[in-house]
Short mmCIF file of C-alpha atoms in Angstrom, two decimals:
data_model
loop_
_atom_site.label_atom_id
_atom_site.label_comp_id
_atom_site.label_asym_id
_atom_site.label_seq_id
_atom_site.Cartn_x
_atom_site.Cartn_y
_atom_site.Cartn_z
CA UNK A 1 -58.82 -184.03 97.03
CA UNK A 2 -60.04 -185.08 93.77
CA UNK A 3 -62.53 -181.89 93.38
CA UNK A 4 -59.95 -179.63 93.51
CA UNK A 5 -58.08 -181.46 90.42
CA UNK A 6 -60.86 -179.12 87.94
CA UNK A 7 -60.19 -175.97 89.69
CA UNK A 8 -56.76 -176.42 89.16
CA UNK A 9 -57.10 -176.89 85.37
CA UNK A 10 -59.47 -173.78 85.31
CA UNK A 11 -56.51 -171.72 87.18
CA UNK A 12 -54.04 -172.33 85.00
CA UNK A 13 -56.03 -171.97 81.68
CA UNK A 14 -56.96 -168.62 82.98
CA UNK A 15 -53.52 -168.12 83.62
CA UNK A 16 -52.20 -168.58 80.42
CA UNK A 17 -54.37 -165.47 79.60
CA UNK A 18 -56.19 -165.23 75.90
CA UNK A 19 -55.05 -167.38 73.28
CA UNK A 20 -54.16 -165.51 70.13
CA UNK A 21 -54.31 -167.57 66.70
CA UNK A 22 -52.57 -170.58 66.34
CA UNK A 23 -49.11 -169.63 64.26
CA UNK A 24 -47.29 -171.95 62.36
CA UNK A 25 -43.98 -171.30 62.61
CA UNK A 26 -43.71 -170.48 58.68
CA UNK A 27 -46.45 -167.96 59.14
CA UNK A 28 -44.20 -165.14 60.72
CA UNK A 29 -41.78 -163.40 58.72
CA UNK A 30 -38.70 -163.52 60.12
CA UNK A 31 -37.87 -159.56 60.08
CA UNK A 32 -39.33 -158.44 63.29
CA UNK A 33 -40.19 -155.17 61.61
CA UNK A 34 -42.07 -156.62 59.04
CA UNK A 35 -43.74 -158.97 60.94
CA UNK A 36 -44.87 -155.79 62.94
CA UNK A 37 -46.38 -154.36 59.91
CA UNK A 38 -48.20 -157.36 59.23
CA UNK A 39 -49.67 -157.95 62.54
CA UNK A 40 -50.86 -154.20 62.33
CA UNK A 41 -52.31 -154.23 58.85
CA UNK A 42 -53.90 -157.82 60.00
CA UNK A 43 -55.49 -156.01 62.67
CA UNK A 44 -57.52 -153.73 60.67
CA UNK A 45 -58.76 -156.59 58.01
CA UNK A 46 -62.07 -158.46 59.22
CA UNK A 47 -61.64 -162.48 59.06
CA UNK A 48 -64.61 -162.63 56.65
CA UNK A 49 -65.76 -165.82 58.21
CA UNK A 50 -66.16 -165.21 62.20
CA UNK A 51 -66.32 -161.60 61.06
CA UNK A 52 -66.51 -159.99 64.64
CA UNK A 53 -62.25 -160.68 65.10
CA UNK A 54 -59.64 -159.24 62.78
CA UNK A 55 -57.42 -162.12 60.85
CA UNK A 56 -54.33 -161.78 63.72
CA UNK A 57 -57.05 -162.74 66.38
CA UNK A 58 -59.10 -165.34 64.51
CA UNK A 59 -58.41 -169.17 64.24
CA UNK A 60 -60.26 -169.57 60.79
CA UNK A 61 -58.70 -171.27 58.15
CA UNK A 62 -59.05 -168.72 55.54
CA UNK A 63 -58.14 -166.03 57.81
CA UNK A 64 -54.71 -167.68 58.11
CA UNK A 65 -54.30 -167.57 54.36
CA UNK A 66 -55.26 -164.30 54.05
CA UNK A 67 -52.42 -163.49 56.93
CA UNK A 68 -49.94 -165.45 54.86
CA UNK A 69 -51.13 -163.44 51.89
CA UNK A 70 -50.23 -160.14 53.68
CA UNK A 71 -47.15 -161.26 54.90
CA UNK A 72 -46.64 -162.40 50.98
CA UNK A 73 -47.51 -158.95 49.68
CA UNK A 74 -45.05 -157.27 52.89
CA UNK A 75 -42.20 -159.33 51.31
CA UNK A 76 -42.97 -158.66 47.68
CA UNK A 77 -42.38 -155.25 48.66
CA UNK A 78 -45.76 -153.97 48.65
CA UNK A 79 -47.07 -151.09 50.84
CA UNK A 80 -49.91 -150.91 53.19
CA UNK A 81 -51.68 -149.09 50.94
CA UNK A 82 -51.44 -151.68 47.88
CA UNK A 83 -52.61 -154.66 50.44
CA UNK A 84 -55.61 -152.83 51.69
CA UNK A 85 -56.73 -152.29 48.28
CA UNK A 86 -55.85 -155.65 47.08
CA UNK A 87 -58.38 -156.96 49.63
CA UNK A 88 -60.95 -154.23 49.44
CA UNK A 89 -61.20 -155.36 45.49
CA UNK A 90 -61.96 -158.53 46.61
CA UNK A 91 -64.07 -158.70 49.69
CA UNK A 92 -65.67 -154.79 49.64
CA UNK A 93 -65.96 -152.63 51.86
CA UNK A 94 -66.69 -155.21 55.19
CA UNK A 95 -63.36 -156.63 54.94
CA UNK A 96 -61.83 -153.48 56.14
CA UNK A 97 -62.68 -153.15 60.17
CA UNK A 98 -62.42 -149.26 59.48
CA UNK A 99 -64.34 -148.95 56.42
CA UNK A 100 -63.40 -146.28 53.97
CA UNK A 101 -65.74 -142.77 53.67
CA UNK A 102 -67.57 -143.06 50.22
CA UNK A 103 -71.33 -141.95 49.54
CA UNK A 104 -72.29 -145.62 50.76
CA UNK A 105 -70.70 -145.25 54.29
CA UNK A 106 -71.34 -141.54 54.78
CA UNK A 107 -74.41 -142.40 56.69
CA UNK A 108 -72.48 -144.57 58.76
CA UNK A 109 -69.97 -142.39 59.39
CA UNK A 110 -72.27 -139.27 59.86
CA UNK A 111 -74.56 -141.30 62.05
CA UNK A 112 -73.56 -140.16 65.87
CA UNK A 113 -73.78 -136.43 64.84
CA UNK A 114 -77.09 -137.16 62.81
CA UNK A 115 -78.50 -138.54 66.48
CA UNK A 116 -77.38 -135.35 68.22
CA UNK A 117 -78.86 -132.99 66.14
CA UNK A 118 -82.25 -135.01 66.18
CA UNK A 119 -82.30 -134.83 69.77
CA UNK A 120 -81.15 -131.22 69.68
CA UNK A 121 -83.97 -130.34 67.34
CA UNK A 122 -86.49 -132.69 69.67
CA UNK A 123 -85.72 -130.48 72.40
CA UNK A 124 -85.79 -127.20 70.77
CA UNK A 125 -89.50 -128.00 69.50
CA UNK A 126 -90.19 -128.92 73.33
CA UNK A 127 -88.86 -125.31 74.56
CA UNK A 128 -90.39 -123.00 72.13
CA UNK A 129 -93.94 -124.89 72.33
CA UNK A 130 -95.58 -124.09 75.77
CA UNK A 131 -97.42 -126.56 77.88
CA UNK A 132 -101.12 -126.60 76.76
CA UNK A 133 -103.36 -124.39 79.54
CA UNK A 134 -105.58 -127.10 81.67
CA UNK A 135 -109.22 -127.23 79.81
CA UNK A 136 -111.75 -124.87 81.70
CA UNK A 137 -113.83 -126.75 84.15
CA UNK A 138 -117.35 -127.83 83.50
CA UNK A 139 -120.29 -126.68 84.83
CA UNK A 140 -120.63 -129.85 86.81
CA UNK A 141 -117.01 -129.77 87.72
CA UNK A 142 -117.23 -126.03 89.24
CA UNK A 143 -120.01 -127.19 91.18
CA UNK A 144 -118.71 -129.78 92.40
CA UNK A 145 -115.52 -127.48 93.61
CA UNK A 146 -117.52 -124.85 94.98
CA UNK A 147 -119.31 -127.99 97.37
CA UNK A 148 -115.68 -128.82 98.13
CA UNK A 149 -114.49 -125.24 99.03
CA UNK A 150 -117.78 -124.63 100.88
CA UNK A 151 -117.02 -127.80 103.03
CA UNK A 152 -119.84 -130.10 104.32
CA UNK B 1 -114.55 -130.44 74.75
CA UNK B 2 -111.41 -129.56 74.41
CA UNK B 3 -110.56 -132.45 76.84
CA UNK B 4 -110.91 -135.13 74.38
CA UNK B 5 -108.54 -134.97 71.67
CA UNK B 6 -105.83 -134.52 74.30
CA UNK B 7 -106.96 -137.54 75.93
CA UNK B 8 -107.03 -139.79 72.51
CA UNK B 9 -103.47 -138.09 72.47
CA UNK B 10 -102.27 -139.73 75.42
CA UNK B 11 -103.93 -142.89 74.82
CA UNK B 12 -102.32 -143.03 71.30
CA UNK B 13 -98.83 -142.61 73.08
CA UNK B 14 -99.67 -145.45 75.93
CA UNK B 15 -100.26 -147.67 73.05
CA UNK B 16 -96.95 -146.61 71.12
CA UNK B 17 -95.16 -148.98 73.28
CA UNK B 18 -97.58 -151.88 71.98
CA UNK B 19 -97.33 -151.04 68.22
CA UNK B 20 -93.50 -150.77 68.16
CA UNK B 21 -93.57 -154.34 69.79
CA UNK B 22 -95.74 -155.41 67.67
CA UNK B 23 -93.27 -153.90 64.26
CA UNK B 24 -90.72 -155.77 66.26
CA UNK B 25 -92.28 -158.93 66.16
CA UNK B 26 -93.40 -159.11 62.79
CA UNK B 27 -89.92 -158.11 61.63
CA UNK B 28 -88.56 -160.97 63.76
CA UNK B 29 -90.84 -163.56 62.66
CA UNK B 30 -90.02 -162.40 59.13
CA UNK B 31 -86.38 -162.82 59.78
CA UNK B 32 -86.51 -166.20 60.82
CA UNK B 33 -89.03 -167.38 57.94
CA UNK B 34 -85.91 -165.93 55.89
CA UNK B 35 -83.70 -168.33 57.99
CA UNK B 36 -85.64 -171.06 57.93
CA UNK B 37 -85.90 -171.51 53.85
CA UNK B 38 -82.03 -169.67 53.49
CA UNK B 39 -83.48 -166.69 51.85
CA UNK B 40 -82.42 -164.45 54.55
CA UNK B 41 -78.31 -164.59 55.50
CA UNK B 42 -77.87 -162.10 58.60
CA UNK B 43 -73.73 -162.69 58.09
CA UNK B 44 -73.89 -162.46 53.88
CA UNK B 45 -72.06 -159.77 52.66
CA UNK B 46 -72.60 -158.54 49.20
CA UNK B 47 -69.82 -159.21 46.53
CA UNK B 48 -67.57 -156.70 45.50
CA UNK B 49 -67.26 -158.53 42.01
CA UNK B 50 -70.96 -157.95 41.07
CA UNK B 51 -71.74 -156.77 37.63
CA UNK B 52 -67.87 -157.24 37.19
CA UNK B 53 -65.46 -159.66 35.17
CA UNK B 54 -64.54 -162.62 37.56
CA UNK B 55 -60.98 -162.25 38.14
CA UNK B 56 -58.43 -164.04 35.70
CA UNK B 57 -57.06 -167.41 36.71
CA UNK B 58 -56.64 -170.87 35.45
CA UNK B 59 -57.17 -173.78 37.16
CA UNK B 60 -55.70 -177.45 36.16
CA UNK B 61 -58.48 -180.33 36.17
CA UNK B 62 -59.30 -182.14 39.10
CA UNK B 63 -56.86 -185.51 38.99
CA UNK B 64 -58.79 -188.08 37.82
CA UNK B 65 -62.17 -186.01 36.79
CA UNK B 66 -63.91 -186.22 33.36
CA UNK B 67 -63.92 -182.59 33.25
CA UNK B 68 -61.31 -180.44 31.68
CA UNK B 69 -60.37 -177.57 34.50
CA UNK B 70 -61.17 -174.26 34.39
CA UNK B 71 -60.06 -170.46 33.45
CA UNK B 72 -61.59 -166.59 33.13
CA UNK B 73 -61.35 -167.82 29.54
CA UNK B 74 -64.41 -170.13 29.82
CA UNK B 75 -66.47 -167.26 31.01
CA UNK B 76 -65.87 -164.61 29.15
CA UNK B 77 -68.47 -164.82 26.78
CA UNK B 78 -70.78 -167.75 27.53
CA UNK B 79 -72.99 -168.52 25.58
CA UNK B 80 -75.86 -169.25 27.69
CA UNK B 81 -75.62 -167.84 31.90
CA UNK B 82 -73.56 -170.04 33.78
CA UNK B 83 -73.18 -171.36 37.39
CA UNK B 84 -69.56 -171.00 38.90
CA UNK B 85 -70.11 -173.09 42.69
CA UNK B 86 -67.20 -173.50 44.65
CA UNK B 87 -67.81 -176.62 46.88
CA UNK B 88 -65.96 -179.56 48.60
CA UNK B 89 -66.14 -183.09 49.62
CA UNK B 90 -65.99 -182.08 53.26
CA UNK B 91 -68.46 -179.20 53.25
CA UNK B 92 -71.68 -180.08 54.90
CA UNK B 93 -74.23 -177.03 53.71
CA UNK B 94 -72.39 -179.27 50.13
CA UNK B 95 -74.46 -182.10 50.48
CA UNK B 96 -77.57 -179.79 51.08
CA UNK B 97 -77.54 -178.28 47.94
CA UNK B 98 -76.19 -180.56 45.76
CA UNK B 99 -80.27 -181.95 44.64
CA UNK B 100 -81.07 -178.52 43.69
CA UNK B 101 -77.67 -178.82 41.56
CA UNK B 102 -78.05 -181.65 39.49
CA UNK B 103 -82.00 -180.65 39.36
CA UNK B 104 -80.01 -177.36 37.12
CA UNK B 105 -77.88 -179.86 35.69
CA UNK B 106 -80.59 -182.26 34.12
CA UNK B 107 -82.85 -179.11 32.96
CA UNK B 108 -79.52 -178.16 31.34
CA UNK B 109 -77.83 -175.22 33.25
CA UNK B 110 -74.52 -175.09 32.51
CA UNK B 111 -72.85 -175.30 35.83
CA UNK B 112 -68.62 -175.20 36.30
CA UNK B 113 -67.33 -176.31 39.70
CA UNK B 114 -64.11 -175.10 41.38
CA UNK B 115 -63.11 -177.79 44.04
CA UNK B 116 -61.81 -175.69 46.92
CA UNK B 117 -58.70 -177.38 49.19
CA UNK B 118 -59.95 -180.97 49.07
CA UNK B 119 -58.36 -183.95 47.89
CA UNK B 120 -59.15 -185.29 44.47
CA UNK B 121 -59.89 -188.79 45.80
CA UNK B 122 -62.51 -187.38 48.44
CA UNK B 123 -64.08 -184.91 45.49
CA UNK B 124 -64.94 -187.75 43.04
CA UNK B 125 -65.88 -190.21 45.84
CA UNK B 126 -68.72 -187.20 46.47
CA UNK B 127 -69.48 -186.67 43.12
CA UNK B 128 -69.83 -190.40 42.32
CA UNK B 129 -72.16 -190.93 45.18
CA UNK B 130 -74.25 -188.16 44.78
CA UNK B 131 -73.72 -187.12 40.95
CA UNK B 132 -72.08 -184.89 38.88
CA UNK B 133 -73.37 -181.87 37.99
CA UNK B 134 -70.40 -180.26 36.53
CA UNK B 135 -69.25 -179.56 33.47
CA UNK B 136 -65.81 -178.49 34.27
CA UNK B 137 -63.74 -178.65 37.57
CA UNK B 138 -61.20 -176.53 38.47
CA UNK B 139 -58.57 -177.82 41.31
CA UNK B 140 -57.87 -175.06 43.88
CA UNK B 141 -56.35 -176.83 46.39
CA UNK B 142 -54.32 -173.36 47.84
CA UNK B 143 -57.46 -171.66 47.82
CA UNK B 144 -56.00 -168.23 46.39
CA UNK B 145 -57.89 -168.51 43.21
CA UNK B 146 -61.35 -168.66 46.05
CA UNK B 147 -59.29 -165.46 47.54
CA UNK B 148 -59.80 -163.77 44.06
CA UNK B 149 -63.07 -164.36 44.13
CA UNK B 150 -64.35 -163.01 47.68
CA UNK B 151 -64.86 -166.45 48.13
CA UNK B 152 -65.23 -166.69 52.31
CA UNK B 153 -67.03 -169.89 53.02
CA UNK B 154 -67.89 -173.05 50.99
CA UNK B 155 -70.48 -173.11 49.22
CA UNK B 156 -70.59 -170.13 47.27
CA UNK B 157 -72.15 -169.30 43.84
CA UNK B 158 -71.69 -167.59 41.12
CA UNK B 159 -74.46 -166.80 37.74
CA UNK B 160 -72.57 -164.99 35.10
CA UNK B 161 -74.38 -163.82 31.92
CA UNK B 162 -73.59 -163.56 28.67
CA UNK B 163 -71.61 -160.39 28.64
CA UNK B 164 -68.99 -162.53 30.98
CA UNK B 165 -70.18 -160.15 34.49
CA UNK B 166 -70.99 -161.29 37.49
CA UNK B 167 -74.52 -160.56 37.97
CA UNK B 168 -75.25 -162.49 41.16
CA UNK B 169 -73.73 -164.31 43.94
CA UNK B 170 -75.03 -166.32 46.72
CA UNK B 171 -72.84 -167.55 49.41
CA UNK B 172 -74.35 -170.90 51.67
CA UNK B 173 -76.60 -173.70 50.49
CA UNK B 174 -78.74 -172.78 47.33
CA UNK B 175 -81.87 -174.73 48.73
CA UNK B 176 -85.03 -175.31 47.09
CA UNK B 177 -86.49 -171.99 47.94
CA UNK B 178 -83.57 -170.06 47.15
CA UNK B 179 -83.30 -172.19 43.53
CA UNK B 180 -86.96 -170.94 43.09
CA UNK B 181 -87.57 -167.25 44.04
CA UNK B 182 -83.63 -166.19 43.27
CA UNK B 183 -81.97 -167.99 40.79
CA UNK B 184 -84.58 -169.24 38.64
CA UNK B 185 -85.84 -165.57 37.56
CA UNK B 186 -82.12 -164.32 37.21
CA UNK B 187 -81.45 -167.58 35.09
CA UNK B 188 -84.36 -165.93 33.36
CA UNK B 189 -83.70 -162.50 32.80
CA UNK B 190 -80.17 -163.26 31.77
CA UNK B 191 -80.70 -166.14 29.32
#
């Protein structure tokens, strides 16, 4: 019966579904409303060190100070606004999972309709171009056909 | 006649596959040279301070250092480029660079240390085993002053010239090779 003791474990971890980051209980605000404008501004600012999660998902140290520095800002009466800047002065552009449209991230931006008209303009030059004619045969070649055709 | 061009065509295209490949590899073995001697960071991000003012703050001395602490005041103006490294005690990538430190230190580089959330006891037991490259050391045990910064990871550097900007900033270990075909020229160019 012992076997089944690690399956067990695996069951219930899977249970307990995804584990958000570890909160310290002095980490949420206590009004619910502006602990729901924290946890979506959080969402949109990348935790600079794992940098794939935003700083609600990530256990990183600094990405719990930087939630404790929004949820600062949220109290000192700050909006949105003001904390996304406050961050984007420090960090740049990367810090902000949507990153703002400026001449640097036009390319990024303009990127998916850049690859459709490429491939529109690929397949335009295909249409009006018409497959090259076969070469003419050689002399050799016709010969050889005419042998065919003529059978043995 | 006419067949031949058409056919170095298509052999041109079967061997497209080969060449990109080959571009692929090269650029692969390039990147991991880069890795290897820490000139190449695929996760560094570039700072948004450069050729900027580092932000004002003012950080008490480390308790118990020789070194007053440290403030934007220090750097406005330097007279010489300076180093600003945020490190700590408990940082591993630390210990890495800290040779190519003092090597700065001894040739004269002024370099000013910010001591980022570790316990004074632990910070000089480091710098006493190791040396002490600093000239001043700021406390930040909160970390916000780091925040101000962009700091994102210990250890990160800073080389501000004389004007007082930011003119360069490497975050990880500052290894021999970096020390040589980075900083050296800036420290260079900007003395």
């Amino acid at each position: 019966m012992h076997h089944r003791l690690p399956a067990l474990a695996l069951l219930l971890a899977l249970l307990a579904g995804p584990a958000g980051a570890a909160f310290l209980p002095g980490d949420r605000l206590a009004d619910p409303a502006a602990e729901a404008r924290a946890q979506a501004l959080g969402r949109e600012i990348r935790c600079m060190v794992c940098q794939g999660q935003s700083i609600e998902d990530s256990e990183a140290d600094l990405a719990r100070d930087l939630r404790r520095l929004v949820r600062e800002r949220i109290e000192a009466g700050d909006s949105d606004a003001a904390i996304r800047r406050f961050l984007h002065e420090r960090y740049g552009d990367f810090v902000l999972l949507r990153p703002p449209l400026s001449a640097f991230t036009l390319l990024l931006w303009a990127s998916p309709l850049l690859a459709l008209a490429l491939g529109l303009a690929v397949i335009l030059a295909r249409r009006r171009q018409p497959p090259p004619a076969p070469a003419p045969l050689s002399p050799e070649e016709q010969a050889r056909l005419e042998r065919i055709i003529r059978g043995p | 006649m006419s067949a031949r061009p058409d056919l170095l065509r298509r052999r041109l295209l079967a061997a497209a596959p080969l060449g990109v490949v080959a571009a692929a590899g090269a650029g692969f073995w390039f990147m991991l040279a880069g890795l290897q001697d820490g000139s190449f960071n695929p996760r560094s991000v570039p700072s948004a301070l450069l050729n900027r003012p580092p932000p004002p703050f003012d950080l008490p001395p480390v308790e118990g250092a020789p070194h007053p602490g440290l403030s934007s005041a220090d750097l406005r103006a330097p007279a010489r480029p300076v180093l600003v490294n945020f490190w700590a005690s408990w940082c591993v990538p630390c210990i890495i660079e800290h040779p190519q430190l003092m090597a700065l230190h001894r040739e004269g580089v002024p370099i000013y240390g910010i001591s980022y959330k570790d316990r004074p006891a632990d910070a000089l037991r480091f710098l006493a085993e190791r040396g002490d490259p600093y000239r001043r050391l700021g406390a930040d045990l909160p970390g916000r002053v780091a925040i101000d910064w962009g700091v994102y990871g210990v250890p990160e550097t800073y080389l501000i010239d004389r004007q007082g900007l930011i003119r360069w900033r490497f975050a990880g270990p500052i290894t021999a090779d970096v020390l040589n075909q980075d900083l050296r020229p800036l420290l260079r160019r900007y003395a």
